[in-house]
């Protein structure tokens, strides 16, 4: 274990100077770019170093990175098209596979790890808004998790499940339309009041190309079907002035439901010919709740957020039948460090009976769940550099009784620029 920690520190120390020199040059470049009304851009580069120091598949250390480049246009300002906007979002991934090569978790350990390193257009959409965004319609390549199944306070965690819940993330032939592969969708949103919203989206059921994970692919093949998601939410802080309260918008309560129209293979049941039974009904639901639990007095703006997330999926087709997560996020608790955050999280994904039966038939002893404890500290060192150490303890990785619990250490560096 000492060797693994030493390797992690060595990779980190060797990585930081490169990041810093690159960022200083990038900031200088940013200052030379001319601003234009109606146009915004942002670049975010995440560089992670992860080390599995015990348990899992094997011990080892690796580094990986992900670039996000976003362009947004206000078409009303640029061309006089009132209420219209457009967005383009590109991503590029490099580096190792900490989970696939070392940990073996079914849920992953790093939310920027991908199966295949590539660059692609992740989102490309156009949107029309009416009545000051009371009603809006969006069409194009769309990240489901950009507006659905979103908890404001859980964005700090490096584990993938605080983004899209594991019970939904596991579904579909190529996953739902979330990082790193999206599909074309039509999203409708209505805000009955300043604090409530109703939204729904219909997406192509199979994002990308199953035979080619590299680059961007838009296909509408026979049998793809669609994925439909609907969500209703209440955000009580939405109509309050953040400058007056000194707090971000974190209170939120939402419920959502999703369903595929395509047929999927049953994990156990077979038809008359002995082939897996193909049937519809791959669906589920989720609930979200997060709230500011404590507001500090000694440090202005300091607060503690608590959150709960729960979801279910049809166990006839999926490994996990339920997912639960809870945790706390502490912001600005250290004097003079108002933007520092410390967060703790516990999540558990429960396997379904059919999955355990199918595993037993193939000679594997599947556990009833996979769970993760995570602690992380996020600290901005400058306007463009954030450093975030992280530790995770994965219980029953891969829901495989033969794989020992894993202790994973990591650190993330974020370099950001925007206009």
Tab-separated table of N, CA and C in Angstrom, residues 18-125:
chain	number	residue	atom	x	y	z
A	18	UNK	N	3.188	20.723	-15.290
A	18	UNK	CA	2.700	20.758	-16.667
A	18	UNK	C	1.363	21.475	-16.742
A	19	UNK	N	0.478	21.171	-15.783
A	19	UNK	CA	-0.840	21.800	-15.765
A	19	UNK	C	-0.718	23.297	-15.551
A	20	UNK	N	0.115	23.693	-14.601
A	20	UNK	CA	0.244	25.109	-14.267
A	20	UNK	C	0.784	25.903	-15.445
A	21	UNK	N	1.851	25.403	-16.083
A	21	UNK	CA	2.434	26.134	-17.217
A	21	UNK	C	1.439	26.239	-18.356
A	22	UNK	N	0.682	25.161	-18.586
A	22	UNK	CA	-0.312	25.182	-19.658
A	22	UNK	C	-1.426	26.151	-19.359
A	23	UNK	N	-1.830	26.213	-18.085
A	23	UNK	CA	-2.936	27.087	-17.715
A	23	UNK	C	-2.543	28.553	-17.816
A	24	UNK	N	-1.306	28.894	-17.378
A	24	UNK	CA	-0.862	30.286	-17.454
A	24	UNK	C	-0.852	30.756	-18.899
A	25	UNK	N	-0.405	29.903	-19.800
A	25	UNK	CA	-0.409	30.252	-21.224
A	25	UNK	C	-1.826	30.414	-21.730
A	26	UNK	N	-2.727	29.520	-21.254
A	26	UNK	CA	-4.113	29.576	-21.712
A	26	UNK	C	-4.810	30.841	-21.238
A	27	UNK	N	-4.517	31.236	-19.996
A	27	UNK	CA	-5.135	32.458	-19.476
A	27	UNK	C	-4.692	33.663	-20.294
A	28	UNK	N	-3.403	33.699	-20.669
A	28	UNK	CA	-2.914	34.796	-21.502
A	28	UNK	C	-3.637	34.804	-22.841
A	29	UNK	N	-3.864	33.611	-23.413
A	29	UNK	CA	-4.583	33.514	-24.682
A	29	UNK	C	-6.003	34.023	-24.531
A	30	UNK	N	-6.627	33.649	-23.386
A	30	UNK	CA	-7.990	34.084	-23.136
A	30	UNK	C	-8.090	35.610	-23.149
A	31	UNK	N	-7.128	36.277	-22.570
A	31	UNK	CA	-7.177	37.728	-22.466
A	31	UNK	C	-7.067	38.398	-23.834
A	32	UNK	N	-6.522	37.688	-24.818
A	32	UNK	CA	-6.365	38.256	-26.147
A	32	UNK	C	-7.614	38.087	-27.006
A	33	UNK	N	-8.495	37.156	-26.586
A	33	UNK	CA	-9.685	36.896	-27.385
A	33	UNK	C	-10.700	38.016	-27.194
A	34	UNK	N	-11.249	38.475	-28.272
A	34	UNK	CA	-12.226	39.558	-28.190
A	34	UNK	C	-13.590	39.028	-27.789
A	35	UNK	N	-14.251	39.736	-26.890
A	35	UNK	CA	-15.599	39.352	-26.469
A	35	UNK	C	-16.605	39.831	-27.498
A	36	UNK	N	-17.645	39.055	-27.628
A	36	UNK	CA	-18.699	39.397	-28.581
A	36	UNK	C	-20.047	39.173	-27.928
A	37	UNK	N	-20.912	40.169	-27.942
A	37	UNK	CA	-22.226	40.034	-27.340
A	37	UNK	C	-22.995	38.916	-28.015
A	38	UNK	N	-23.690	38.118	-27.191
A	38	UNK	CA	-24.490	37.026	-27.729
A	38	UNK	C	-23.720	35.745	-27.913
A	39	UNK	N	-22.471	35.708	-27.467
A	39	UNK	CA	-21.649	34.511	-27.644
A	39	UNK	C	-20.840	34.260	-26.381
A	40	UNK	N	-20.902	33.041	-25.874
A	40	UNK	CA	-20.130	32.659	-24.696
A	40	UNK	C	-19.412	31.337	-24.956
A	41	UNK	N	-18.270	31.177	-24.324
A	41	UNK	CA	-17.524	29.925	-24.460
A	41	UNK	C	-16.900	29.559	-23.123
A	42	UNK	N	-16.606	28.287	-22.979
A	42	UNK	CA	-15.924	27.828	-21.774
A	42	UNK	C	-15.090	26.596	-22.102
A	43	UNK	N	-13.958	26.489	-21.425
A	43	UNK	CA	-13.097	25.317	-21.533
A	43	UNK	C	-12.826	24.800	-20.128
A	44	UNK	N	-12.985	23.517	-19.954
A	44	UNK	CA	-12.709	22.884	-18.666
A	44	UNK	C	-11.901	21.621	-18.906
A	45	UNK	N	-10.710	21.567	-18.318
A	45	UNK	CA	-9.888	20.363	-18.425
A	45	UNK	C	-9.745	19.744	-17.043
A	46	UNK	N	-10.115	18.476	-16.938
A	46	UNK	CA	-9.969	17.726	-15.691
A	46	UNK	C	-8.857	16.699	-15.863
A	47	UNK	N	-7.913	16.703	-14.939
A	47	UNK	CA	-6.823	15.728	-14.942
A	47	UNK	C	-6.853	14.982	-13.622
A	48	UNK	N	-7.019	13.668	-13.679
A	48	UNK	CA	-7.140	12.847	-12.482
A	48	UNK	C	-5.986	11.857	-12.369
A	49	UNK	N	-5.568	11.604	-11.153
A	49	UNK	CA	-4.636	10.522	-10.854
A	49	UNK	C	-5.302	9.639	-9.806
A	50	UNK	N	-5.497	8.360	-10.131
A	50	UNK	CA	-6.172	7.434	-9.231
A	50	UNK	C	-5.279	6.236	-8.942
A	51	UNK	N	-5.331	5.768	-7.697
A	51	UNK	CA	-4.554	4.612	-7.289
A	51	UNK	C	-5.414	3.678	-6.454
A	52	UNK	N	-5.491	2.428	-6.881
A	52	UNK	CA	-6.156	1.413	-6.077
A	52	UNK	C	-5.103	0.803	-5.160
A	53	UNK	N	-5.181	1.108	-3.863
A	53	UNK	CA	-4.122	0.717	-2.931
A	53	UNK	C	-4.391	-0.610	-2.240
A	54	UNK	N	-5.646	-1.119	-2.309
A	54	UNK	CA	-5.933	-2.437	-1.736
A	54	UNK	C	-7.218	-2.979	-2.325
A	55	UNK	N	-7.310	-4.312	-2.410
A	55	UNK	CA	-8.509	-4.963	-2.909
A	55	UNK	C	-8.709	-4.760	-4.398
A	56	UNK	N	-9.947	-4.955	-4.849
A	56	UNK	CA	-10.270	-4.782	-6.255
A	56	UNK	C	-9.647	-5.851	-7.126
A	57	UNK	N	-9.441	-5.526	-8.403
A	57	UNK	CA	-8.854	-6.470	-9.354
A	57	UNK	C	-7.357	-6.615	-9.135
A	58	UNK	N	-6.684	-5.485	-8.965
A	58	UNK	CA	-5.253	-5.469	-8.709
A	58	UNK	C	-4.867	-4.070	-8.244
A	59	UNK	N	-3.731	-3.958	-7.595
A	59	UNK	CA	-3.246	-2.660	-7.158
A	59	UNK	C	-2.544	-1.969	-8.317
A	60	UNK	N	-2.685	-0.640	-8.392
A	60	UNK	CA	-2.049	0.098	-9.464
A	60	UNK	C	-2.476	1.547	-9.488
A	61	UNK	N	-1.732	2.344	-10.239
A	61	UNK	CA	-1.971	3.786	-10.345
A	61	UNK	C	-2.023	4.191	-11.809
A	62	UNK	N	-2.912	5.103	-12.136
A	62	UNK	CA	-3.006	5.578	-13.509
A	62	UNK	C	-3.520	7.011	-13.525
A	63	UNK	N	-3.285	7.693	-14.641
A	63	UNK	CA	-3.738	9.074	-14.821
A	63	UNK	C	-4.645	9.142	-16.044
A	64	UNK	N	-5.614	10.042	-15.998
A	64	UNK	CA	-6.531	10.221	-17.113
A	64	UNK	C	-6.998	11.663	-17.155
A	65	UNK	N	-7.511	12.069	-18.308
A	65	UNK	CA	-7.953	13.453	-18.460
A	65	UNK	C	-9.149	13.571	-19.366
A	66	UNK	N	-9.866	14.686	-19.215
A	66	UNK	CA	-11.035	14.956	-20.054
A	66	UNK	C	-11.143	16.447	-20.317
A	67	UNK	N	-11.336	16.819	-21.580
A	67	UNK	CA	-11.520	18.213	-21.980
A	67	UNK	C	-12.970	18.455	-22.355
A	68	UNK	N	-13.565	19.492	-21.783
A	68	UNK	CA	-14.906	19.957	-22.151
A	68	UNK	C	-14.775	21.322	-22.801
A	69	UNK	N	-15.311	21.459	-23.995
A	69	UNK	CA	-15.329	22.752	-24.679
A	69	UNK	C	-16.767	23.076	-25.053
A	70	UNK	N	-17.265	24.217	-24.584
A	70	UNK	CA	-18.656	24.581	-24.815
A	70	UNK	C	-18.760	25.939	-25.491
A	71	UNK	N	-19.668	26.046	-26.449
A	71	UNK	CA	-19.986	27.296	-27.120
A	71	UNK	C	-21.494	27.502	-27.019
A	72	UNK	N	-21.899	28.707	-26.651
A	72	UNK	CA	-23.324	29.032	-26.542
A	72	UNK	C	-23.595	30.336	-27.267
A	73	UNK	N	-24.688	30.358	-28.042
A	73	UNK	CA	-25.079	31.531	-28.801
A	73	UNK	C	-26.467	31.998	-28.401
A	74	UNK	N	-26.602	33.285	-28.137
A	74	UNK	CA	-27.908	33.906	-27.958
A	74	UNK	C	-28.341	34.411	-29.330
A	75	UNK	N	-29.201	33.665	-30.000
A	75	UNK	CA	-29.584	34.000	-31.375
A	75	UNK	C	-30.477	35.230	-31.439
A	76	UNK	N	-31.085	35.583	-30.313
A	76	UNK	CA	-31.860	36.820	-30.272
A	76	UNK	C	-30.969	38.029	-30.383
A	77	UNK	N	-29.848	38.015	-29.627
A	77	UNK	CA	-28.895	39.121	-29.670
A	77	UNK	C	-28.159	39.175	-31.003
A	78	UNK	N	-27.767	38.009	-31.515
A	78	UNK	CA	-26.957	37.972	-32.733
A	78	UNK	C	-27.757	38.237	-34.001
A	79	UNK	N	-28.961	37.652	-34.088
A	79	UNK	CA	-29.721	37.726	-35.341
A	79	UNK	C	-31.142	38.260	-35.179
A	80	UNK	N	-31.509	38.624	-33.958
A	80	UNK	CA	-32.860	39.128	-33.740
A	80	UNK	C	-33.907	38.037	-33.649
A	81	UNK	N	-33.495	36.782	-33.452
A	81	UNK	CA	-34.440	35.668	-33.308
A	81	UNK	C	-34.824	35.550	-31.842
A	82	UNK	N	-35.868	36.218	-31.476
A	82	UNK	CA	-36.255	36.367	-30.085
A	82	UNK	C	-36.459	35.020	-29.395
A	83	UNK	N	-35.828	34.864	-28.236
A	83	UNK	CA	-36.020	33.670	-27.420
A	83	UNK	C	-35.301	32.432	-27.910
A	84	UNK	N	-34.421	32.576	-28.896
A	84	UNK	CA	-33.752	31.401	-29.437
A	84	UNK	C	-32.268	31.377	-29.055
A	85	UNK	N	-31.761	30.173	-28.792
A	85	UNK	CA	-30.364	29.988	-28.439
A	85	UNK	C	-29.881	28.664	-29.007
A	86	UNK	N	-28.567	28.506	-29.052
A	86	UNK	CA	-27.974	27.275	-29.573
A	86	UNK	C	-26.742	26.941	-28.753
A	87	UNK	N	-26.412	25.653	-28.686
A	87	UNK	CA	-25.252	25.223	-27.915
A	87	UNK	C	-24.491	24.120	-28.617
A	88	UNK	N	-23.185	24.137	-28.450
A	88	UNK	CA	-22.310	23.103	-28.997
A	88	UNK	C	-21.340	22.700	-27.895
A	89	UNK	N	-21.206	21.391	-27.679
A	89	UNK	CA	-20.405	20.878	-26.569
A	89	UNK	C	-19.547	19.726	-27.072
A	90	UNK	N	-18.240	19.910	-27.030
A	90	UNK	CA	-17.325	18.859	-27.446
A	90	UNK	C	-16.553	18.301	-26.267
A	91	UNK	N	-16.193	17.008	-26.336
A	91	UNK	CA	-15.417	16.377	-25.271
A	91	UNK	C	-14.276	15.571	-25.886
A	92	UNK	N	-13.225	15.394	-25.124
A	92	UNK	CA	-12.100	14.559	-25.550
A	92	UNK	C	-11.509	13.895	-24.317
A	93	UNK	N	-11.261	12.580	-24.414
A	93	UNK	CA	-10.770	11.812	-23.276
A	93	UNK	C	-9.416	11.190	-23.601
A	94	UNK	N	-8.539	11.165	-22.603
A	94	UNK	CA	-7.224	10.541	-22.751
A	94	UNK	C	-6.899	9.786	-21.471
A	95	UNK	N	-5.890	8.930	-21.538
A	95	UNK	CA	-5.348	8.338	-20.328
A	95	UNK	C	-5.853	6.953	-20.001
A	96	UNK	N	-5.604	6.549	-18.740
A	96	UNK	CA	-5.846	5.190	-18.285
A	96	UNK	C	-7.264	4.915	-17.847
A	97	UNK	N	-7.462	3.689	-17.309
A	97	UNK	CA	-8.778	3.205	-16.896
A	97	UNK	C	-8.686	2.693	-15.459
A	98	UNK	N	-8.803	3.563	-14.465
A	98	UNK	CA	-8.619	3.126	-13.080
A	98	UNK	C	-9.612	2.065	-12.634
A	99	UNK	N	-10.851	2.170	-13.079
A	99	UNK	CA	-11.832	1.170	-12.660
A	99	UNK	C	-11.706	-0.118	-13.460
A	100	UNK	N	-11.661	-0.001	-14.782
A	100	UNK	CA	-11.615	-1.195	-15.629
A	100	UNK	C	-10.371	-2.032	-15.373
A	101	UNK	N	-9.236	-1.383	-15.098
A	101	UNK	CA	-7.979	-2.120	-14.954
A	101	UNK	C	-7.624	-2.489	-13.518
A	102	UNK	N	-8.166	-1.747	-12.522
A	102	UNK	CA	-7.695	-1.957	-11.159
A	102	UNK	C	-8.791	-2.248	-10.133
A	103	UNK	N	-9.962	-1.613	-10.254
A	103	UNK	CA	-10.975	-1.731	-9.202
A	103	UNK	C	-12.044	-2.775	-9.527
A	104	UNK	N	-12.644	-2.690	-10.722
A	104	UNK	CA	-13.660	-3.646	-11.113
A	104	UNK	C	-15.046	-3.361	-10.598
A	105	UNK	N	-15.328	-2.111	-10.256
A	105	UNK	CA	-16.661	-1.739	-9.769
A	105	UNK	C	-17.668	-1.709	-10.909
A	106	UNK	N	-18.899	-2.120	-10.640
A	106	UNK	CA	-19.961	-2.039	-11.652
A	106	UNK	C	-20.394	-0.608	-11.888
A	107	UNK	N	-20.193	0.262	-10.886
A	107	UNK	CA	-20.638	1.648	-10.995
A	107	UNK	C	-19.519	2.599	-11.403
A	108	UNK	N	-18.269	2.134	-11.374
A	108	UNK	CA	-17.144	2.997	-11.681
A	108	UNK	C	-16.617	3.691	-10.436
A	109	UNK	N	-15.479	4.380	-10.570
A	109	UNK	CA	-14.911	5.159	-9.472
A	109	UNK	C	-14.583	6.589	-9.888
A	110	UNK	N	-14.531	6.859	-11.194
A	110	UNK	CA	-14.157	8.176	-11.695
A	110	UNK	C	-15.127	8.581	-12.800
A	111	UNK	N	-15.760	9.739	-12.633
A	111	UNK	CA	-16.812	10.140	-13.575
A	111	UNK	C	-16.300	10.678	-14.899
A	112	UNK	N	-14.958	10.652	-15.125
A	112	UNK	CA	-14.463	10.998	-16.463
A	112	UNK	C	-13.861	9.778	-17.172
A	113	UNK	N	-13.888	8.611	-16.529
A	113	UNK	CA	-13.362	7.407	-17.176
A	113	UNK	C	-14.322	6.937	-18.263
A	114	UNK	N	-13.781	6.565	-19.406
A	114	UNK	CA	-14.574	6.061	-20.526
A	114	UNK	C	-13.977	4.735	-20.995
A	115	UNK	N	-14.780	3.957	-21.709
A	115	UNK	CA	-14.291	2.675	-22.228
A	115	UNK	C	-13.246	2.872	-23.322
A	116	UNK	N	-13.495	3.868	-24.195
A	116	UNK	CA	-12.610	4.121	-25.332
A	116	UNK	C	-12.269	5.605	-25.400
A	117	UNK	N	-11.000	5.933	-25.376
A	117	UNK	CA	-10.587	7.332	-25.491
A	117	UNK	C	-10.869	7.843	-26.896
A	118	UNK	N	-11.521	8.998	-26.971
A	118	UNK	CA	-11.856	9.582	-28.267
A	118	UNK	C	-12.255	11.031	-28.068
A	119	UNK	N	-12.442	11.735	-29.181
A	119	UNK	CA	-12.994	13.088	-29.172
A	119	UNK	C	-14.297	13.058	-29.951
A	120	UNK	N	-15.293	13.818	-29.476
A	120	UNK	CA	-16.582	13.787	-30.149
A	120	UNK	C	-17.397	15.029	-29.805
A	121	UNK	N	-18.408	15.277	-30.615
A	121	UNK	CA	-19.423	16.280	-30.289
A	121	UNK	C	-20.420	15.608	-29.363
A	122	UNK	N	-20.525	16.119	-28.156
A	122	UNK	CA	-21.381	15.514	-27.146
A	122	UNK	C	-22.788	16.106	-27.160
A	123	UNK	N	-22.868	17.434	-27.366
A	123	UNK	CA	-24.169	18.087	-27.457
A	123	UNK	C	-24.156	19.098	-28.609
A	124	UNK	N	-25.270	19.190	-29.288
A	124	UNK	CA	-25.458	20.192	-30.346
A	124	UNK	C	-26.956	20.412	-30.467
A	125	UNK	N	-27.431	21.533	-29.952
A	125	UNK	CA	-28.871	21.726	-29.870
A	125	UNK	C	-29.270	23.170	-30.196
